[in-house]
Coordinates of C-alpha atoms in Angstrom, one line a residue:
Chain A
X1 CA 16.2 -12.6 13.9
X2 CA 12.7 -11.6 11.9
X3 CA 13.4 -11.5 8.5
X4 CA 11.3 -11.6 5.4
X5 CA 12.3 -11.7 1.9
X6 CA 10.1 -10.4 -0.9
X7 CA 10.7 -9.6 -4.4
X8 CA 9.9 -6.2 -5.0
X9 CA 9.1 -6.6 -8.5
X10 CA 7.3 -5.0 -10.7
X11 CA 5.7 -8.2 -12.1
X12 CA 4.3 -7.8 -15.0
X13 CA 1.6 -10.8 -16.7
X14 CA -0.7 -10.4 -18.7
X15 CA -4.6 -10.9 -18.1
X16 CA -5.7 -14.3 -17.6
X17 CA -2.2 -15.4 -16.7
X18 CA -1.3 -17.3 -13.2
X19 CA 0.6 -15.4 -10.9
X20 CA 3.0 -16.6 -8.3
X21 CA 4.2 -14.7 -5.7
X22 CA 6.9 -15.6 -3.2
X23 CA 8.8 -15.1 0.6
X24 CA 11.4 -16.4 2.2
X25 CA 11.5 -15.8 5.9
X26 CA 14.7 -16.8 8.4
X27 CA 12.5 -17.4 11.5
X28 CA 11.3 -21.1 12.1
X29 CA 9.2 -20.0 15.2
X30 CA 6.7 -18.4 12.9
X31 CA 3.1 -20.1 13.1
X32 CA 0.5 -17.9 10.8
X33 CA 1.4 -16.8 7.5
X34 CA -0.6 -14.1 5.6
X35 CA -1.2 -12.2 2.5
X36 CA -2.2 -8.6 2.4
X37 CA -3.1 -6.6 -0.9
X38 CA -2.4 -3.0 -1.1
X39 CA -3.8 -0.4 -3.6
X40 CA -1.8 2.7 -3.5
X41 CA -2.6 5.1 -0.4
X42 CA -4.9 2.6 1.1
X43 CA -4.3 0.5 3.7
X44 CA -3.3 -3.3 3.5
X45 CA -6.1 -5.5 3.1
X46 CA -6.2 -9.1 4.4
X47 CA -6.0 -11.6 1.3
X48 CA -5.1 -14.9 2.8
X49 CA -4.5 -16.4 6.3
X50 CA -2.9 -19.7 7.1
X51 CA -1.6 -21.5 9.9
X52 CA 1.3 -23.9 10.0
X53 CA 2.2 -25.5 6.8
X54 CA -0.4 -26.5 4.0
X55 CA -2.7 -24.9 1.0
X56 CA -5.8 -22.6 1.7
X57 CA -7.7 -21.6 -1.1
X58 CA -10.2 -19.0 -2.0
X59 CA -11.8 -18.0 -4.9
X60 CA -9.0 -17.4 -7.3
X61 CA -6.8 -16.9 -4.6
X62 CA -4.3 -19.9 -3.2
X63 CA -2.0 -19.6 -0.4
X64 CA 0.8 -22.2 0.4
X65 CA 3.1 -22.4 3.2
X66 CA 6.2 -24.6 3.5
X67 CA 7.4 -24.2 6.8
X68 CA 10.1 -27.0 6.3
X69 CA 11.5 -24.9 3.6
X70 CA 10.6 -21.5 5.6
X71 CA 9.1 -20.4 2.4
X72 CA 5.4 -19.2 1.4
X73 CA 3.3 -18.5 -1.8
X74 CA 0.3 -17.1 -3.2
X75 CA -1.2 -17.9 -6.8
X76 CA -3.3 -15.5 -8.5
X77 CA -5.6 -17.4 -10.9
X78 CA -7.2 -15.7 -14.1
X79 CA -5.6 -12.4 -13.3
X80 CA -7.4 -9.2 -13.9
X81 CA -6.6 -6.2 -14.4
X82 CA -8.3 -5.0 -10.7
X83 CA -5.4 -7.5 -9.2
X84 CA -2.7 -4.7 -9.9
X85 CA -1.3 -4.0 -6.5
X86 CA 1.4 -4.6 -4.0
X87 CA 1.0 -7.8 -2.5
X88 CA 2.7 -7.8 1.2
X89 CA 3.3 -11.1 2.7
X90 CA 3.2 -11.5 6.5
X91 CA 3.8 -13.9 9.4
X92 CA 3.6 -13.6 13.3
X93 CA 4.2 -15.6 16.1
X94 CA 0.6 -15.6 17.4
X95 CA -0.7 -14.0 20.6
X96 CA -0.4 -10.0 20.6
X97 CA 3.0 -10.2 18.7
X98 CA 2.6 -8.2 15.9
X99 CA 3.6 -9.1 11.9
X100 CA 6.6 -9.2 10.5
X101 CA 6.2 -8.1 6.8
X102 CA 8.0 -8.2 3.4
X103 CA 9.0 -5.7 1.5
X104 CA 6.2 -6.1 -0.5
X105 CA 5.7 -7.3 -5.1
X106 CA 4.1 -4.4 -7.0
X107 CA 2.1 -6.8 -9.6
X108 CA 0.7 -5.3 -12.6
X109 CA -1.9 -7.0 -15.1
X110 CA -1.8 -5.8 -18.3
X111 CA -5.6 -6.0 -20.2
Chain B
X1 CA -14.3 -2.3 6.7
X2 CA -12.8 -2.9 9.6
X3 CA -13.9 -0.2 11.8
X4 CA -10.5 1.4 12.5
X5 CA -10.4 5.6 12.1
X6 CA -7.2 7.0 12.1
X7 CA -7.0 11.1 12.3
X8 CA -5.8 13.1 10.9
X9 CA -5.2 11.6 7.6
X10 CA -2.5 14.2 6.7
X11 CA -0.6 16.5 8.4
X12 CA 2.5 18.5 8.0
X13 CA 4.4 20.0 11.1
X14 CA 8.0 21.2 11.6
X15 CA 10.6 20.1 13.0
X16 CA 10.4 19.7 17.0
X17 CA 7.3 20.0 17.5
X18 CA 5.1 17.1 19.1
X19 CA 2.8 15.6 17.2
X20 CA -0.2 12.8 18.3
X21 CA -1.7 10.4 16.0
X22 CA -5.1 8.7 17.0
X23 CA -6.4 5.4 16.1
X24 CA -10.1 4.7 17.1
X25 CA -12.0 1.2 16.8
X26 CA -15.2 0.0 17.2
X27 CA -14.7 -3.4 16.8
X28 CA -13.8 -3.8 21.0
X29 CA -10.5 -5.6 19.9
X30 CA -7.8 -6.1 22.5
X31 CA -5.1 -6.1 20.3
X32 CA -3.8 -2.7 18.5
X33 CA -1.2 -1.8 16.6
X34 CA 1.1 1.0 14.9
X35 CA 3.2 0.5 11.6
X36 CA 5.0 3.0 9.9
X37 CA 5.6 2.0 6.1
X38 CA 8.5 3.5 4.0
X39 CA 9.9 2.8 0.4
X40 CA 12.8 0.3 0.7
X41 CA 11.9 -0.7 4.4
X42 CA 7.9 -1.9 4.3
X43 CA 6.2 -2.1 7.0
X44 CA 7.6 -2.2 10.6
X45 CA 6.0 -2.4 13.7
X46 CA 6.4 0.9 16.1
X47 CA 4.6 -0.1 18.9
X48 CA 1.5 -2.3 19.8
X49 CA -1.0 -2.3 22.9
X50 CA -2.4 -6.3 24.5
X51 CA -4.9 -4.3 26.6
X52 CA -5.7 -1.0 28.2
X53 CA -2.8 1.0 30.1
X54 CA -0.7 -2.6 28.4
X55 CA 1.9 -1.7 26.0
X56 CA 5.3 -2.8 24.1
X57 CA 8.0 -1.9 22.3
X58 CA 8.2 -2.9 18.3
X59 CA 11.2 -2.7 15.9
X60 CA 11.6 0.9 15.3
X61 CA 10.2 2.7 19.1
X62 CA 13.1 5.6 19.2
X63 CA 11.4 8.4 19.3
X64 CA 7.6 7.3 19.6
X65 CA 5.2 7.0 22.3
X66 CA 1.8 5.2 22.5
X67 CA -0.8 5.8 25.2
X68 CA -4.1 3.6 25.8
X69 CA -6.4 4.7 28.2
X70 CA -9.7 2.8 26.8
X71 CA -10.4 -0.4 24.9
X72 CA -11.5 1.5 21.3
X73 CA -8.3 4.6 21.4
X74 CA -4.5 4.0 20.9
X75 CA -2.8 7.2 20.4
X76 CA 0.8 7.7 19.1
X77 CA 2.9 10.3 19.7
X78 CA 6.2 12.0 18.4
X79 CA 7.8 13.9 21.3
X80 CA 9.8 15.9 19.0
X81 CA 9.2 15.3 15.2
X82 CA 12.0 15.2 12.6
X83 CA 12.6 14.5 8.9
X84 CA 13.3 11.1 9.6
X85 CA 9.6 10.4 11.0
X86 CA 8.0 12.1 7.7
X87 CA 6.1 8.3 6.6
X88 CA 3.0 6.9 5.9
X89 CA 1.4 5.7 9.6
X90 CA -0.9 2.6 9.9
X91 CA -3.2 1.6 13.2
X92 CA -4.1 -2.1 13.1
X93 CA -6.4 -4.1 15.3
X94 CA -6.7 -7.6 16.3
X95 CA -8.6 -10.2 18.5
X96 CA -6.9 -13.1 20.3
X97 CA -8.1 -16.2 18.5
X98 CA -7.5 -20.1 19.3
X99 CA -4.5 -22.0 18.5
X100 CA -4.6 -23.1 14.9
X101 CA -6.9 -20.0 13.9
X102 CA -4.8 -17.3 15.5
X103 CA -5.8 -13.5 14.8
X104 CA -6.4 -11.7 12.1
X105 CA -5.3 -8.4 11.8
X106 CA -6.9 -5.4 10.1
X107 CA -5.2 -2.0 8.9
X108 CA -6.7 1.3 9.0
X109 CA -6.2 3.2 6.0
X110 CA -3.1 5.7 7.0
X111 CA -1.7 8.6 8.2
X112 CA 0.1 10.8 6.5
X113 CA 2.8 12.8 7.7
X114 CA 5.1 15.3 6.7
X115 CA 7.6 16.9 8.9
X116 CA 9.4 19.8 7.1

């Protein structure tokens, strides 16, 4: 079974603040974990990739993936205002299977 | 920009009549991809394309078929639309990639449709 859970917020910080965002997923045969942004009526836009467990960071952006605990994260540091979004987790088997997605967290930063 | 056009960008059509989405790339990926995204459900995959004439089912299929007949084209079509299939549509693309670095997979930026 694919399943990914996200909270669907809204989050609300406010600027400057750390951000955490979360997933949960079911399915231990996933191998590459990623975080998409999304600004409303635009498509998703690759934030993050990682593969297997471990940390990845770029920028303010820091992914984290605990496969033992079949759960991921991504921290947002000194949020701005331009980081309001929905922020869509994602994971895949690899090859041409496609990603299985959460639900998505509408995160707002308030100036 | 990831080189993915999707037409048309909105449409609205009534109820039984067939309607065809196109996704073009220019990034000579093999991999391609169709999502439809809904409140409450995200996104889920329709159906997806490994190479030319090569295609599978995804998690929601009933009702949709895809056609690929070159690298850069994947077109989606609704036999016979209905309300159900009114939804935001997204084309992705993606290139095989090694083990440990996988592939990375772009969105185009959506089709609207409305069926009424």
């Amino acid at each position: 079974q694919k399943e990914v859970e996200q909270d669907p917020g809204p989050l609300s910080v406010p600027e400057g603040a750390i951000v955490s965002l979360n997933c949960t997923y079911s399915n231990s045969a996933f191998q590459y974990f990623m975080w998409y942004r999304q600004y409303s009526r635009k498509g998703p836009e690759l934030l993050m990739y990682t593969y297997s467990s471990g940390n990845k960071e770029d920028g303010r952006f820091t992914a984290q993936v605990d496969k033992s605990s079949k759960y991921i994260s991504l921290f947002i540091r000194d949020s701005q205002p331009s980081d309001s979004a929905t922020y869509l987790c994602a994971m895949t088997l690899g090859g041409a299977d496609g990603l299985t997605f959460g639900k998505g967290t509408h995160l707002i930063i308030q100036p | 920009d990831a080189g993915i056009t999707q037409s048309p960008r909105h449409k609205v059509t009534e109820t039984g009549t067939p309607v065809t989405l196109r996704c073009h790339q220019t990034e000579n990926h093999r991999y391609m991809y169709w999502y439809r995204q809904d409140p409450g459900h995200g996104l889920r995959l329709i159906h997806y394309s490994y190479g030319v004439k090569d295609t599978d089912k995804g998690e929601v299929s009933d009702g949709y078929s895809v056609s690929r007949s070159k690298t850069e084209d994947f077109l989606l079509t609704l036999e016979s639309a209905t309300s159900s299939q009114t939804s935001v549509y997204f084309c992705a693309i993606s290139e095989p990639g090694q083990a440990g670095s996988g592939n990375t997979i772009y969105f185009g930026e959506g089709s609207w449709l409305t069926v009424v």
